[in-house]
Coordinates of C-alpha atoms and ligand atoms in Angstrom, one line a residue:
M1 CA 6.3 -171.2 -166.8
E2 CA 5.2 -174.0 -169.2
A3 CA 1.8 -172.4 -169.8
S4 CA 3.4 -169.1 -170.5
R5 CA 5.8 -170.5 -173.1
D6 CA 2.8 -172.4 -174.6
F7 CA 0.9 -169.2 -174.8
V8 CA 3.7 -167.3 -176.6
Y9 CA 4.3 -170.3 -178.9
Q10 CA 0.6 -170.4 -179.9
K11 CA 0.8 -166.7 -180.7
F12 CA 3.8 -167.2 -182.9
C13 CA 1.9 -170.1 -184.7
D14 CA -1.0 -167.8 -185.3
Y15 CA 1.3 -165.1 -186.7
Y16 CA 3.0 -167.4 -189.2
R17 CA -0.3 -169.1 -190.2
D18 CA -2.1 -165.8 -190.9
P19 CA -1.6 -165.1 -194.7
S20 CA -2.3 -161.4 -194.1
N21 CA 1.1 -161.1 -192.3
T22 CA 3.5 -160.4 -195.1
I23 CA 7.0 -161.9 -195.0
P24 CA 8.9 -160.3 -197.8
A25 CA 11.3 -162.5 -199.7
P26 CA 15.0 -161.4 -199.7
I27 CA 16.6 -161.0 -203.1
F28 CA 18.1 -164.2 -204.5
L29 CA 16.3 -166.2 -201.8
D30 CA 17.3 -169.5 -203.4
Q31 CA 21.0 -168.7 -203.1
R32 CA 20.8 -168.0 -199.3
E33 CA 21.3 -170.3 -196.4
F34 CA 18.3 -170.2 -193.9
G35 CA 18.4 -171.2 -190.3
Y36 CA 15.9 -171.1 -187.4
L37 CA 15.7 -171.7 -183.7
T38 CA 13.0 -174.1 -182.7
F39 CA 10.7 -172.7 -180.1
K40 CA 10.5 -175.4 -177.5
E41 CA 13.7 -177.5 -177.9
R42 CA 15.8 -174.3 -178.5
F43 CA 17.6 -176.2 -181.2
M44 CA 19.2 -174.3 -184.2
I45 CA 18.4 -175.8 -187.6
R46 CA 20.8 -174.5 -190.2
H47 CA 21.9 -175.0 -193.8
Q48 CA 18.3 -174.9 -195.1
R49 CA 17.6 -174.0 -198.7
F50 CA 14.3 -172.7 -200.1
T51 CA 13.4 -172.2 -203.7
G52 CA 10.6 -169.7 -203.0
I53 CA 9.0 -167.8 -200.3
G54 CA 6.0 -170.2 -200.4
N55 CA 8.1 -173.2 -199.3
L56 CA 9.6 -171.1 -196.6
R57 CA 6.2 -169.8 -195.3
A58 CA 5.0 -173.4 -195.2
V59 CA 7.9 -174.4 -192.9
L60 CA 7.4 -171.3 -190.7
S61 CA 3.7 -172.0 -190.3
Q62 CA 4.4 -175.7 -189.4
T63 CA 7.2 -175.0 -187.0
A64 CA 6.6 -171.4 -185.7
P65 CA 10.3 -170.9 -184.8
S66 CA 11.4 -168.6 -182.0
D67 CA 13.8 -166.8 -184.4
V68 CA 14.4 -167.0 -188.2
Y69 CA 17.6 -166.1 -190.0
H70 CA 19.2 -166.1 -193.5
S71 CA 22.7 -165.6 -194.7
C72 CA 23.9 -162.3 -195.9
A73 CA 25.9 -164.4 -198.3
Y74 CA 24.9 -166.0 -201.6
Y75 CA 26.0 -169.5 -202.3
E76 CA 26.0 -172.0 -205.2
N77 CA 24.7 -174.6 -202.7
P78 CA 23.4 -173.0 -199.6
D79 CA 22.3 -176.3 -198.1
F80 CA 25.8 -177.9 -198.3
D81 CA 28.4 -178.0 -195.5
M82 CA 30.1 -174.7 -194.9
D83 CA 33.3 -175.5 -196.9
K84 CA 31.3 -176.9 -199.8
K85 CA 28.7 -174.1 -200.2
G86 CA 30.5 -172.2 -202.9
W87 CA 30.5 -168.6 -201.7
L88 CA 29.3 -166.2 -204.5
G89 CA 29.2 -162.9 -202.6
A90 CA 27.4 -161.2 -199.7
D91 CA 25.4 -158.1 -198.8
L92 CA 27.1 -155.5 -196.8
V93 CA 25.4 -155.5 -193.4
F94 CA 25.6 -153.3 -190.4
D95 CA 24.1 -154.0 -187.0
V96 CA 23.5 -151.3 -184.5
D97 CA 22.3 -152.6 -181.1
A98 CA 21.8 -150.9 -177.8
D99 CA 23.6 -153.9 -176.2
H100 CA 26.9 -152.3 -177.4
I101 CA 26.1 -148.6 -176.8
P102 CA 26.8 -147.3 -173.3
T103 CA 23.5 -145.5 -172.6
S104 CA 22.6 -143.7 -169.4
C105 CA 19.7 -146.1 -168.9
N106 CA 21.3 -149.5 -169.3
K107 CA 22.7 -149.4 -165.8
I108 CA 19.1 -149.1 -164.6
H109 CA 17.4 -151.8 -166.6
D110 CA 20.1 -154.3 -167.8
E111 CA 21.5 -157.0 -165.6
F112 CA 23.9 -159.9 -166.3
T113 CA 24.8 -163.0 -164.3
C114 CA 27.8 -165.2 -165.1
S115 CA 26.5 -168.7 -165.8
K116 CA 29.7 -170.3 -164.4
C117 CA 30.3 -168.4 -161.1
G118 CA 27.2 -166.3 -160.6
F119 CA 29.0 -163.0 -160.6
S120 CA 26.4 -160.4 -161.5
G121 CA 26.2 -156.7 -162.3
R122 CA 24.3 -153.9 -164.1
G123 CA 24.9 -152.2 -167.4
I124 CA 26.6 -153.7 -170.6
T125 CA 27.4 -157.4 -170.3
P126 CA 31.2 -157.9 -170.3
E127 CA 32.7 -160.2 -172.9
V128 CA 34.6 -162.1 -170.2
C129 CA 33.6 -162.5 -166.6
P130 CA 36.1 -160.5 -164.4
V131 CA 35.9 -163.2 -161.7
C132 CA 36.2 -166.5 -163.5
E133 CA 36.8 -165.5 -167.1
G134 CA 33.7 -167.3 -168.2
T135 CA 32.0 -166.1 -171.4
K136 CA 28.4 -167.2 -170.9
F137 CA 26.0 -164.9 -169.2
V138 CA 22.3 -164.9 -168.4
T139 CA 21.1 -161.4 -169.2
K140 CA 18.0 -159.4 -168.4
T141 CA 17.5 -156.4 -170.7
W142 CA 14.8 -154.1 -171.7
P143 CA 14.0 -152.4 -175.0
C144 CA 13.5 -148.9 -173.6
E145 CA 12.8 -145.8 -175.7
L146 CA 16.1 -144.1 -174.6
C147 CA 18.0 -147.2 -175.8
I148 CA 16.2 -147.2 -179.1
Q149 CA 16.9 -143.5 -179.5
S150 CA 20.6 -144.0 -178.9
A151 CA 20.6 -146.8 -181.5
R152 CA 18.7 -144.6 -183.9
E153 CA 21.3 -141.9 -183.6
E154 CA 24.1 -144.3 -184.4
T155 CA 22.1 -145.7 -187.3
A156 CA 21.6 -142.1 -188.6
K157 CA 25.4 -141.7 -188.7
M158 CA 25.9 -145.0 -190.5
I159 CA 23.2 -144.1 -193.1
D160 CA 24.8 -140.6 -193.6
M161 CA 28.2 -142.2 -194.3
L162 CA 26.9 -144.7 -196.7
N163 CA 24.9 -142.0 -198.5
N164 CA 27.3 -139.0 -198.5
D165 CA 30.8 -140.7 -198.2
F166 CA 30.3 -144.0 -200.1
G167 CA 27.7 -142.6 -202.6
F168 CA 24.9 -145.1 -202.1
S169 CA 21.5 -143.5 -202.7
L170 CA 19.0 -143.7 -199.9
D171 CA 17.0 -146.2 -201.9
E172 CA 19.9 -148.5 -202.0
V173 CA 20.3 -148.4 -198.2
H174 CA 17.8 -150.8 -196.6
V175 CA 17.0 -150.0 -193.0
F176 CA 15.2 -152.3 -190.6
F177 CA 14.2 -152.2 -187.0
S178 CA 15.8 -155.4 -185.6
G179 CA 12.8 -156.5 -183.4
H180 CA 14.7 -155.9 -180.2
R181 CA 16.9 -152.9 -179.3
G182 CA 18.4 -151.8 -182.6
Y183 CA 18.6 -151.5 -186.3
H184 CA 20.0 -153.3 -189.3
V185 CA 21.3 -151.5 -192.4
H186 CA 21.8 -153.7 -195.5
V187 CA 23.4 -152.7 -198.8
E188 CA 22.4 -155.3 -201.4
N189 CA 24.2 -153.6 -204.2
E190 CA 26.2 -155.5 -206.8
S191 CA 29.2 -153.3 -206.1
V192 CA 29.6 -154.6 -202.5
R193 CA 28.8 -158.2 -203.1
S194 CA 32.3 -159.5 -203.8
L195 CA 34.1 -157.6 -201.0
D196 CA 36.1 -159.9 -198.8
S197 CA 36.3 -159.8 -195.0
M198 CA 39.4 -157.5 -195.1
A199 CA 37.7 -155.0 -197.4
R200 CA 34.7 -155.0 -195.1
K201 CA 37.0 -154.4 -192.1
E202 CA 38.3 -151.3 -193.9
I203 CA 34.7 -150.0 -194.2
V204 CA 34.1 -150.8 -190.4
D205 CA 37.3 -148.9 -189.6
Y206 CA 36.0 -146.0 -191.6
A207 CA 32.6 -146.0 -189.9
T208 CA 34.1 -146.2 -186.4
G209 CA 36.9 -143.7 -187.2
L210 CA 39.6 -146.3 -186.3
G211 CA 43.0 -145.2 -187.5
L212 CA 41.7 -141.9 -188.8
A213 CA 44.8 -139.7 -189.5
L214 CA 44.2 -136.2 -188.1
L215 CA 47.5 -134.9 -189.5
D216 CA 48.3 -134.7 -193.2
K217 CA 51.7 -136.5 -193.5
D218 CA 52.3 -135.1 -197.0
A219 CA 51.9 -131.4 -196.0
K220 CA 55.2 -129.5 -196.1
E221 CA 56.7 -128.8 -192.7
K222 CA 57.7 -125.3 -191.9
Q223 CA 59.9 -124.4 -189.0
G224 CA 57.8 -123.6 -185.9
K225 CA 54.4 -124.2 -187.6
R226 CA 54.8 -128.0 -188.0
N227 CA 51.4 -129.1 -186.8
A228 CA 49.5 -126.1 -188.1
K229 CA 50.5 -126.9 -191.6
K230 CA 49.7 -130.5 -191.3
F231 CA 46.3 -130.1 -189.6
N232 CA 44.2 -129.1 -192.5
L233 CA 40.5 -130.1 -192.8
H234 CA 38.9 -130.2 -196.2
N235 CA 35.2 -130.4 -196.9
F236 CA 34.5 -134.1 -197.5
G237 CA 33.9 -137.2 -195.5
W238 CA 35.5 -137.4 -192.0
N239 CA 37.3 -134.1 -192.5
K240 CA 33.9 -132.4 -193.0
R241 CA 32.5 -134.3 -190.0
L242 CA 35.4 -133.1 -187.8
K243 CA 35.0 -129.6 -189.1
V244 CA 31.3 -129.4 -188.4
G245 CA 31.7 -131.2 -185.1
I246 CA 34.5 -128.8 -183.9
Q247 CA 32.3 -125.8 -185.0
N248 CA 29.4 -127.1 -183.1
F249 CA 31.5 -127.7 -180.0
V250 CA 33.0 -124.2 -180.0
Q251 CA 29.6 -122.6 -180.6
N252 CA 27.9 -124.5 -177.7
A253 CA 30.5 -125.7 -175.2
S254 CA 30.5 -124.7 -171.6
K255 CA 33.5 -124.6 -169.3
E256 CA 32.4 -127.9 -168.0
D257 CA 32.4 -129.4 -171.5
L258 CA 36.0 -128.2 -171.9
R259 CA 37.1 -129.6 -168.6
K260 CA 35.5 -133.0 -169.6
I261 CA 37.9 -133.3 -172.5
G262 CA 40.8 -132.1 -170.4
L263 CA 41.1 -128.5 -171.6
K264 CA 41.8 -125.9 -168.9
N265 CA 42.1 -122.9 -171.1
Y266 CA 38.8 -121.1 -171.7
A267 CA 40.0 -118.8 -174.5
L268 CA 37.9 -120.8 -176.9
L269 CA 34.7 -119.6 -175.3
K270 CA 35.4 -115.9 -175.9
N271 CA 34.5 -114.6 -179.4
R272 CA 33.1 -118.0 -180.5
E273 CA 32.0 -116.7 -183.9
T274 CA 35.4 -115.2 -184.8
I275 CA 37.2 -118.2 -183.6
T276 CA 35.1 -120.7 -185.7
A277 CA 35.4 -118.5 -188.8
R278 CA 39.2 -117.9 -188.5
C279 CA 40.3 -121.3 -187.1
V280 CA 37.9 -123.9 -188.4
N281 CA 36.9 -122.3 -191.7
E282 CA 40.3 -120.7 -192.7
G283 CA 42.5 -123.2 -191.0
R284 CA 44.4 -120.6 -189.0
W285 CA 44.7 -122.9 -186.0
E286 CA 47.3 -120.9 -184.2
S287 CA 45.5 -117.6 -184.2
V288 CA 44.0 -117.7 -180.8
S289 CA 46.6 -117.0 -178.1
G290 CA 46.8 -119.8 -175.6
V291 CA 45.1 -122.4 -177.8
S292 CA 47.7 -124.6 -179.5
V293 CA 47.3 -127.0 -182.5
Q294 CA 47.6 -129.7 -179.9
T295 CA 44.4 -128.4 -178.3
W296 CA 42.6 -128.5 -181.6
L297 CA 43.8 -132.0 -182.2
K298 CA 42.5 -133.1 -178.8
L299 CA 39.2 -131.6 -179.7
A300 CA 39.2 -133.3 -183.1
E301 CA 39.8 -136.7 -181.3
Y302 CA 36.9 -136.0 -179.0
V303 CA 34.6 -135.1 -182.0
R304 CA 35.8 -138.2 -183.9
D305 CA 34.5 -140.4 -181.0
L306 CA 31.2 -138.5 -181.0
Q307 CA 30.8 -138.8 -184.8
S308 CA 31.8 -142.5 -185.2
A309 CA 29.0 -145.0 -185.7
K310 CA 28.8 -147.5 -182.9
I311 CA 28.2 -150.6 -184.9
D312 CA 28.8 -154.3 -184.0
T313 CA 32.0 -154.7 -186.0
V314 CA 31.9 -158.5 -186.1
V315 CA 28.6 -158.6 -188.0
T316 CA 29.9 -156.6 -190.9
T317 CA 33.2 -158.4 -191.4
D318 CA 31.7 -161.9 -191.2
V319 CA 30.9 -162.8 -194.8
H320 CA 28.9 -166.0 -193.8
R321 CA 26.8 -164.2 -191.1
L322 CA 23.2 -165.2 -190.6
I323 CA 20.9 -162.2 -190.0
R324 CA 17.4 -162.1 -188.8
M325 CA 14.9 -162.3 -191.6
N326 CA 12.7 -159.3 -192.4
G327 CA 9.0 -159.8 -191.4
T328 CA 9.8 -162.6 -188.8
L329 CA 9.4 -162.4 -185.0
H330 CA 12.1 -161.7 -182.5
G331 CA 12.0 -164.4 -179.8
K332 CA 13.0 -162.0 -177.0
T333 CA 10.2 -159.5 -177.6
G334 CA 7.5 -160.9 -180.0
L335 CA 8.1 -157.8 -182.1
K336 CA 8.9 -158.2 -185.8
K337 CA 11.9 -157.1 -187.9
V338 CA 10.5 -154.4 -190.2
E339 CA 11.9 -152.5 -193.1
F340 CA 11.1 -148.8 -193.5
P341 CA 12.6 -146.1 -195.8
A342 CA 16.0 -144.8 -194.7
R343 CA 14.6 -141.2 -194.7
N344 CA 11.9 -142.2 -192.2
L345 CA 14.4 -143.2 -189.5
Y346 CA 13.2 -140.6 -187.0
D347 CA 9.5 -141.0 -187.8
F348 CA 9.3 -144.8 -187.6
D349 CA 8.2 -145.8 -184.1
P350 CA 9.1 -149.5 -183.5
F351 CA 6.8 -149.7 -180.6
T352 CA 3.9 -149.2 -183.0
G353 CA 5.3 -150.3 -186.4
A354 CA 6.9 -153.6 -185.3
V355 CA 3.9 -154.8 -183.2
A356 CA 2.8 -158.2 -184.5
F357 CA -0.1 -159.0 -182.3
K358 CA -2.9 -156.4 -182.5
K359 CA -5.8 -158.3 -181.1
G360 CA -6.9 -159.7 -177.8
E361 CA -6.1 -159.4 -174.1
V362 CA -4.8 -161.9 -171.5
K363 CA -4.4 -161.9 -167.8
V364 CA -0.8 -162.1 -166.6
L365 CA 1.1 -162.0 -163.3
I366 CA 3.9 -159.5 -163.7
S367 CA 6.9 -159.7 -161.4
D368 CA 8.4 -156.4 -162.4
A369 CA 8.4 -154.1 -165.5
P370 CA 9.2 -150.4 -166.0
E371 CA 6.8 -148.1 -167.7
F372 CA 6.6 -148.7 -171.4
K373 CA 4.7 -147.8 -174.6
L374 CA 3.3 -150.3 -177.0
N375 CA 0.9 -149.8 -179.8
G376 CA 0.0 -146.3 -178.7
Q377 CA -0.7 -147.3 -175.1
T378 CA 1.4 -146.4 -172.0
L379 CA 1.6 -149.4 -169.7
G380 CA 3.3 -150.0 -166.3
P381 CA 5.3 -149.7 -164.2
Y382 CA 4.3 -153.0 -162.6
R383 CA 5.5 -154.9 -159.6
N384 CA 4.0 -158.2 -158.4
E385 CA 0.6 -157.6 -159.8
T386 CA -2.0 -159.4 -161.9
K387 CA -3.3 -157.4 -164.9
E388 CA -5.3 -158.0 -168.1
L389 CA -2.9 -156.8 -170.8
P390 CA -3.0 -156.5 -174.6
V391 CA -1.5 -159.7 -176.1
A392 CA 1.5 -157.8 -177.6
A393 CA 2.4 -156.5 -174.2
A394 CA 1.9 -159.8 -172.4
V395 CA 4.0 -161.6 -175.0
M396 CA 6.8 -159.1 -174.6
L397 CA 6.8 -159.4 -170.8
I398 CA 6.7 -163.2 -170.9
C399 CA 9.6 -163.2 -173.5
K400 CA 11.6 -160.9 -171.2
G401 CA 11.0 -163.2 -168.2
R402 CA 9.0 -160.6 -166.3
A403 CA 5.5 -162.1 -166.4
E404 CA 3.6 -165.4 -166.4
V405 CA 0.2 -166.2 -167.8
A406 CA -2.2 -166.1 -164.8
N407 CA -4.8 -168.8 -164.3
Ligands
ZN1 ZN1 32.2 -165.8 -163.7
ZN2 ZN1 17.4 -148.0 -172.0

């Protein structure tokens, strides 16, 4: 145990001491609060201020922390106590993490155990223990490719909204692999800096589709055609998203898909082309016999849930939030947080691009690990076996509590 932690710590030291590993400085570095978790004592040191990336690098190479963070916020005095810092503004930040997305695989590889009563289960960790109402859990997770793919799809929706609905260019939207099971999206634009927590909550509600009004309240009501008049989708933002989503659904749905959302009438599946053209494009929602406006509304709600971006809402609304620093290592994987161009979301492979340790091999005793890919190699599955592994893989397994350095 001790030897394994020492091994990982040594690798983190090597990483931070190697000048060829670039750690990019965030903009306005000297106005940000920095914080880091010490590797051995697991102690969080906060309220640090650095005047340049050189000073920061010096501290990182001395201490080799487990995790390094900086504030999304800019302060007059980033090193003062919270209430005396003098908040000047903050980046707009979104966090997409497989921890919050119900994937089909998390029931297989994620486990949680309540620290208070020992209640345990598989899948997403609950916020509150159903047995003792405790809120602390020991979790065992795995950064699997399916999880990353789910997070990637949610990130794509978020980028699309920022780009097409909010009007930020793709160059203004900074996208990062988080180093674990997700992505961070930062907007560091002057126009978002002064937004308060409430304004950020409005943006979160937009992204998640919360409170989205499906019926137009201002539309004139006509006897008998009440909802048809009020349900009118235009070609921008969420309306466009619903329109395209409903179109896709009608084009591709099976009877089973209809049943899943509680629809028992299959009239939608006959003459799909005509129906999309007439109903969705022309807004003649009542023109298919047996399919009411209520049915379309139900379908719209279903599409809204599909199209909403599953972001961690607390991260965006917290204007004092600390976020992992670009170029630093994630203590749960040994992978780095890496930026890549927004348009490369689907091309960037974190299991290659975020690998920090490219050299050497080490012998480890692996308790259990699923099959995984790292740096172009397919490894595992392993169960109670001793193997010589590339350092990056060994570090990840040790960080995940699935292996120990073998003597
Ligand atoms: Zn409990
Ligand atoms: Zn998974």
